Short mmCIF file of C-alpha atoms and ligand atoms in Angstrom, two decimals:
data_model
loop_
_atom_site.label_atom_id
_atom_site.label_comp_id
_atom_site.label_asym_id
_atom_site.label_seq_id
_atom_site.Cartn_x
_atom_site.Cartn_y
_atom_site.Cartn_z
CA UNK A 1 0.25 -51.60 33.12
CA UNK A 2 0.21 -51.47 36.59
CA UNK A 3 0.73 -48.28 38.61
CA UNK A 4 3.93 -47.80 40.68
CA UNK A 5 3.02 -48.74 44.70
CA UNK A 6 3.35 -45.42 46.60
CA UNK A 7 6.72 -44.71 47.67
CA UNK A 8 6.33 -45.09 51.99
CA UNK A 9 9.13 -42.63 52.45
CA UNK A 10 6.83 -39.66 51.28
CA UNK A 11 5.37 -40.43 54.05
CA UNK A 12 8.06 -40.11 56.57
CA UNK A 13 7.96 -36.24 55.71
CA UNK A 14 4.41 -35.62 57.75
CA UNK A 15 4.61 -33.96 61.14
CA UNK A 16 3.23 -34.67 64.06
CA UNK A 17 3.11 -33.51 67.55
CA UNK A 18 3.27 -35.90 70.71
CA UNK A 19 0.61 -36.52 73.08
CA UNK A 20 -0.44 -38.42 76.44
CA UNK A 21 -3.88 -39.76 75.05
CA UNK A 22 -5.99 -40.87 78.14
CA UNK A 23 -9.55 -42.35 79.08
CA UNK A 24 -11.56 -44.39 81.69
CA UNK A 25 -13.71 -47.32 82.08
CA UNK A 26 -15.43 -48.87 85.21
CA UNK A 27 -12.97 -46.72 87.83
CA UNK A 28 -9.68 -47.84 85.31
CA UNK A 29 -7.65 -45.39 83.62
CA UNK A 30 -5.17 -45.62 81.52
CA UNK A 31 -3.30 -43.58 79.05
CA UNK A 32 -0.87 -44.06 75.98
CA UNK A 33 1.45 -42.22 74.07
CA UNK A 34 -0.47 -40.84 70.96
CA UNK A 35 1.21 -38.89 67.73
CA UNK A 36 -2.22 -38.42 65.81
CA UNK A 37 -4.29 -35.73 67.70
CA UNK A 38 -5.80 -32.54 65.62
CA UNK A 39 -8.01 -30.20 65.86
CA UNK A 40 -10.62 -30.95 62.98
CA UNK A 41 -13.13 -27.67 63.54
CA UNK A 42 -13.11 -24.38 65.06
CA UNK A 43 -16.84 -23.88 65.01
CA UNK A 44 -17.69 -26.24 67.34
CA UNK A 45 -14.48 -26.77 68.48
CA UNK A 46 -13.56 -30.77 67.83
CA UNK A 47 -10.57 -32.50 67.62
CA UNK A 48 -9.58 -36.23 66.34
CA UNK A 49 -7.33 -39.32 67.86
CA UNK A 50 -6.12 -42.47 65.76
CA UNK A 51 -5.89 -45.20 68.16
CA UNK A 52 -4.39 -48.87 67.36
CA UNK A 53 -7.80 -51.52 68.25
CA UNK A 54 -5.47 -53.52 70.53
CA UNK A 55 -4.39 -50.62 73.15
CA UNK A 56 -6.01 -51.04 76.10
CA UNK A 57 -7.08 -47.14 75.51
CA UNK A 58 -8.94 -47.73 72.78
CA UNK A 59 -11.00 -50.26 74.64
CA UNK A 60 -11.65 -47.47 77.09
CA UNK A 61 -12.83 -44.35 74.59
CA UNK A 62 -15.02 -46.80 72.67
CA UNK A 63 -16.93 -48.19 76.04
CA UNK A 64 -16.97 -44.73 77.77
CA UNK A 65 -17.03 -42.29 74.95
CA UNK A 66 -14.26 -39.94 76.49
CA UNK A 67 -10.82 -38.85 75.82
CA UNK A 68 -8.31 -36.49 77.05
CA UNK A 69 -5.05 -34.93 75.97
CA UNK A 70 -2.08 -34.11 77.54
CA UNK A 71 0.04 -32.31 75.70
CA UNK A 72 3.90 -32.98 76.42
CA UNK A 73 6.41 -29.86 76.50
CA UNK A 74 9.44 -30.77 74.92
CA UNK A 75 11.51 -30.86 77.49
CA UNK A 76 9.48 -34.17 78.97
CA UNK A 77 12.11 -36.44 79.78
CA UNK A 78 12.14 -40.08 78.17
CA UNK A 79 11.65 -41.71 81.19
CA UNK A 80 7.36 -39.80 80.88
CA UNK A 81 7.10 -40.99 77.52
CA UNK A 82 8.78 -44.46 77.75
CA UNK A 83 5.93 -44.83 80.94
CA UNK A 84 2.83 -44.36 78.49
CA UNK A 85 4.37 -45.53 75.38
CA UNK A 86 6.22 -48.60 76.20
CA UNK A 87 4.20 -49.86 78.86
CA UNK A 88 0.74 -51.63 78.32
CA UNK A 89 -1.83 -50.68 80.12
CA UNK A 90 -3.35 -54.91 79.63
CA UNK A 91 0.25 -55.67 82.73
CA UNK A 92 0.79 -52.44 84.64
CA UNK A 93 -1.65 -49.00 86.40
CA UNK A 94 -0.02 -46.27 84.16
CA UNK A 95 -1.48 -43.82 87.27
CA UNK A 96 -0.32 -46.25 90.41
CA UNK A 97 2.73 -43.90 91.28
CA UNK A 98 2.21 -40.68 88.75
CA UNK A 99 0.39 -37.64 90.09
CA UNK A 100 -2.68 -36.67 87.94
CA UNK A 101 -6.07 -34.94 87.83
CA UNK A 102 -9.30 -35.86 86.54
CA UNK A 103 -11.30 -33.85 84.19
CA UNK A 104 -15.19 -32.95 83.82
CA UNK A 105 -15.26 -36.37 81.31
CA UNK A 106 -13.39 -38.25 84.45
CA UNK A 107 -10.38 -38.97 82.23
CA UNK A 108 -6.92 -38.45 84.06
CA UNK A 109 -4.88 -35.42 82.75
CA UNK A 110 -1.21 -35.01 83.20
CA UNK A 111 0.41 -32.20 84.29
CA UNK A 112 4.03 -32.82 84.70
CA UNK A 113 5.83 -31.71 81.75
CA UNK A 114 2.85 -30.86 80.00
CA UNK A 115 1.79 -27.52 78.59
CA UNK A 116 -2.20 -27.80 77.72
CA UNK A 117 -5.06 -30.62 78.54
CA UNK A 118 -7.94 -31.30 76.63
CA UNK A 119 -11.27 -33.89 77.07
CA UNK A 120 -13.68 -34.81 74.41
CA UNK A 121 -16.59 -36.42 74.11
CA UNK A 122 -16.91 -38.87 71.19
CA UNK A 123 -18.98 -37.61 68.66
CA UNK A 124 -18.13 -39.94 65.97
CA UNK A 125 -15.87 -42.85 64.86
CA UNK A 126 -14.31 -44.62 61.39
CA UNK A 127 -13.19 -48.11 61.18
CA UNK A 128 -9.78 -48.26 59.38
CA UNK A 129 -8.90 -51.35 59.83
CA UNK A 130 -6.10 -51.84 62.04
CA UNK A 131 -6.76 -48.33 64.29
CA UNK A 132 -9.95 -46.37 65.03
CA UNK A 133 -10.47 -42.91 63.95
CA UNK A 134 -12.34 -41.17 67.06
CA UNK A 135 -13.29 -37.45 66.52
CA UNK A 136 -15.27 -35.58 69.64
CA UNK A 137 -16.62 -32.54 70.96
CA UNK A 138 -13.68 -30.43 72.80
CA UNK A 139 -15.46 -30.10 76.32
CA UNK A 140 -13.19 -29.10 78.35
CA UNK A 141 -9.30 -27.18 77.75
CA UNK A 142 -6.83 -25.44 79.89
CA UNK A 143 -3.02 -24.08 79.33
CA UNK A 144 -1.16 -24.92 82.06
CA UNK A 145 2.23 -23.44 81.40
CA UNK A 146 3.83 -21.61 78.27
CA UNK A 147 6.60 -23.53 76.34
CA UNK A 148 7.36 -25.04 72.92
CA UNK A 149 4.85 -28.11 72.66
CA UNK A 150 6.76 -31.75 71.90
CA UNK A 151 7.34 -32.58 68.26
CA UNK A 152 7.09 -36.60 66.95
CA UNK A 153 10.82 -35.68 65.00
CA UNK A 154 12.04 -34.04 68.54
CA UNK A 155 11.24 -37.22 70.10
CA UNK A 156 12.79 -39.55 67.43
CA UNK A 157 15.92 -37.07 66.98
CA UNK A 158 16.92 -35.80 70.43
CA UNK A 159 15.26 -38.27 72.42
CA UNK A 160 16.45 -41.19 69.93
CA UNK A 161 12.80 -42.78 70.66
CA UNK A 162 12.13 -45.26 69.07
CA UNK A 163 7.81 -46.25 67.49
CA UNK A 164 6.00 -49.07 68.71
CA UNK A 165 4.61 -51.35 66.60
CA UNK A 166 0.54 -50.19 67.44
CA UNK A 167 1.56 -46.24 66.28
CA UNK A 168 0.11 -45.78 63.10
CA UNK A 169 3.04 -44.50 61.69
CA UNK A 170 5.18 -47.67 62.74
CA UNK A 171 6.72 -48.43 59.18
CA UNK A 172 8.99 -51.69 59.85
CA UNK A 173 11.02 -50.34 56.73
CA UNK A 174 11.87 -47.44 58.50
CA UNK A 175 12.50 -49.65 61.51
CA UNK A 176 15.22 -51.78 60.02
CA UNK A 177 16.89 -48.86 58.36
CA UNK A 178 17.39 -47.01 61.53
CA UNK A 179 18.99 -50.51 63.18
CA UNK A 180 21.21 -51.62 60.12
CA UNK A 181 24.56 -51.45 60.90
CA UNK A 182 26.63 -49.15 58.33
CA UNK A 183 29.77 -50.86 56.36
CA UNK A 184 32.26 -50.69 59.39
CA UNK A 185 30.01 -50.98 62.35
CA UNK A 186 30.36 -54.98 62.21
CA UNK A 187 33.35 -55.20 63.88
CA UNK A 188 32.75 -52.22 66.07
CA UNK A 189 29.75 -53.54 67.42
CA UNK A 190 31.38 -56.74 69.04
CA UNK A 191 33.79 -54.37 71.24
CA UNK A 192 31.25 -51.43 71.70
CA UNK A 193 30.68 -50.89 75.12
CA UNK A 194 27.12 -49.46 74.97
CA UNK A 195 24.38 -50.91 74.15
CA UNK A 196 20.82 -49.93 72.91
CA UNK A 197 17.08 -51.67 73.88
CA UNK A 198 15.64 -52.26 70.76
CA UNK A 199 12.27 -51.21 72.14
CA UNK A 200 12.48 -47.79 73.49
CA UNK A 201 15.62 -46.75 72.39
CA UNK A 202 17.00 -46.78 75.69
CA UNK A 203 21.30 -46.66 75.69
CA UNK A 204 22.57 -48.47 78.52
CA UNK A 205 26.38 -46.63 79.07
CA UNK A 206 28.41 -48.76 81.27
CA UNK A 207 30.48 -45.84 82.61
CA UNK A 208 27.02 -44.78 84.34
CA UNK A 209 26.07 -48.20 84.87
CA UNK A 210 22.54 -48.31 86.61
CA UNK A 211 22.95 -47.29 90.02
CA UNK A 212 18.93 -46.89 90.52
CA UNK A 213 19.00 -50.53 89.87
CA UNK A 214 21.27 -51.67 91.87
CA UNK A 215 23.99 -51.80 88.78
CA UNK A 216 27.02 -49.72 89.75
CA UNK A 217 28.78 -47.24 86.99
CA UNK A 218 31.42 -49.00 85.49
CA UNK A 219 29.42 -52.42 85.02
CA UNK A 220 30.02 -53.77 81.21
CA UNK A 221 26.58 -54.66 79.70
CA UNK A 222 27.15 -58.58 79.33
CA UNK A 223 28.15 -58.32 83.60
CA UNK A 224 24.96 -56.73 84.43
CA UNK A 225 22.48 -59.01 86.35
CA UNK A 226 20.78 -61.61 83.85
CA UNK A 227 17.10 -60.26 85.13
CA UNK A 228 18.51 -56.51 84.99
CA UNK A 229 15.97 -54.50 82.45
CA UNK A 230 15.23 -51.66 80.71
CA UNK A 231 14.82 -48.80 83.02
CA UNK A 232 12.80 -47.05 80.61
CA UNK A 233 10.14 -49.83 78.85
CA UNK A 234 11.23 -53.11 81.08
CA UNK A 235 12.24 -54.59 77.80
CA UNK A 236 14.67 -58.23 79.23
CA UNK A 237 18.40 -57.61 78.14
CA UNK A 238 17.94 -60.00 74.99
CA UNK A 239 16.31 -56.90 73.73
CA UNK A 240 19.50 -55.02 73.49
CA UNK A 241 22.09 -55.18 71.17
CA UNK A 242 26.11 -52.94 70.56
CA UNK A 243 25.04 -49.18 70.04
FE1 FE B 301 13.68 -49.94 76.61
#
């Protein structure tokens, strides 16, 4: 007899906070969003980061043996995680236009909308296949401002963010039952005015329109320009479809 496979939706019951994870290599930085920091040991103090082998990040910790975390308040707006979590570091500089620091391990730290920062130094890492397991040496920390730190079920219930594929808790399961449409919402969907980008979660309302983007409020979705795009991820507008 063969045992039952586990049931993934125990799964969806784990918490998690949200985190910019950052590093350096050869004068680049870059930075990602990051759900799987924690602190592994008081005594030294360590923490741990699981990163996904084809972020551009984890290119950077392995080579330079650094990390830092920023860790977002949660009343970050989309727009700050959409930037490091939708974006790859491999087509755009994360830091070209966003004001930063760098720490004693030369990683950039963010403060806006932040509440602590952390570096490490790599003091260890475990192969699991598909993402990295770095844990490290806390070598630097500071609070920056008191506040309620962001939660991973904040971000997916008042944000409505969406995962990307490279988290480690994507689950494509959980991805299809979030985007099926319910019994009625055929119909709906072919006269709903709003529409959603299937990437970041992004709702595009054409009563606001896009003004920042040259799409004035009151624009339906199919009239907006045909190389308009997210202004969250820069997902094209075949990524959206009827909210
Ligand atoms: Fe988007």
């Amino acid at each position: 007899m063969t045992a039952p496979s586990p049931d993934e939706r125990a799964l969806w019951n784990i918490s998690y906070g949200l985190y910019i994870l950052t590093s350096h290599l050869d004068r680049r930085l870059n930075g990602m969003i990051c759900n799987t920091v924690m602190q592994v040991t008081s005594h030294p103090m360590r923490i741990s980061v699981c990163v996904n082998k084809e972020n551009l990040t984890h290119g950077f910790i392995s080579r330079s043996g650094v990390f830092a975390v920023s860790i977002l308040a949660d009343t970050a707006p989309m727009e700050l995680v959409a930037h490091f979590g939708f974006k790859s570091g491999h087509d755009v500089d994360k830091f070209a236009d966003l004001a930063f620091q760098q720490g004693a391990t030369g990683s950039p730290l963010v403060g806006d909308h932040c509440l602590s920062q952390l570096e490490a130094r790599v003091l260890d890492s475990m192969d699991m296949g598909t993402h990295t397991v770095f844990a490290g040496d806390l070598v630097a920390a500071r609070v920056l401002a008191q506040g309620t730190p962001m939660t991973y079920a904040n971000y997916r219930q008042v944000l409505k963010g969406k995962v990307p594929r490279n988290a480690p808790t994507f689950s494509a399961n959980r991805a299809a039952q979030a985007n099926e449409p319910g019994p009625t919402s055929g119909r709906a969907a072919n006269t709903s005015p709003r529409h959603v980008c299937g990437v970041c979660g992004y709702v595009y309302d054409p009563e606001k329109g896009d003004p920042e983007h040259g799409v004035a409020p009151g624009t339906p979705f199919q009239e907006t320009p045909p190389d308009w795009v997210c202004p969250l991820c820069g997902a094209p507008k075949s990524a959206f479809t009827p909210a």
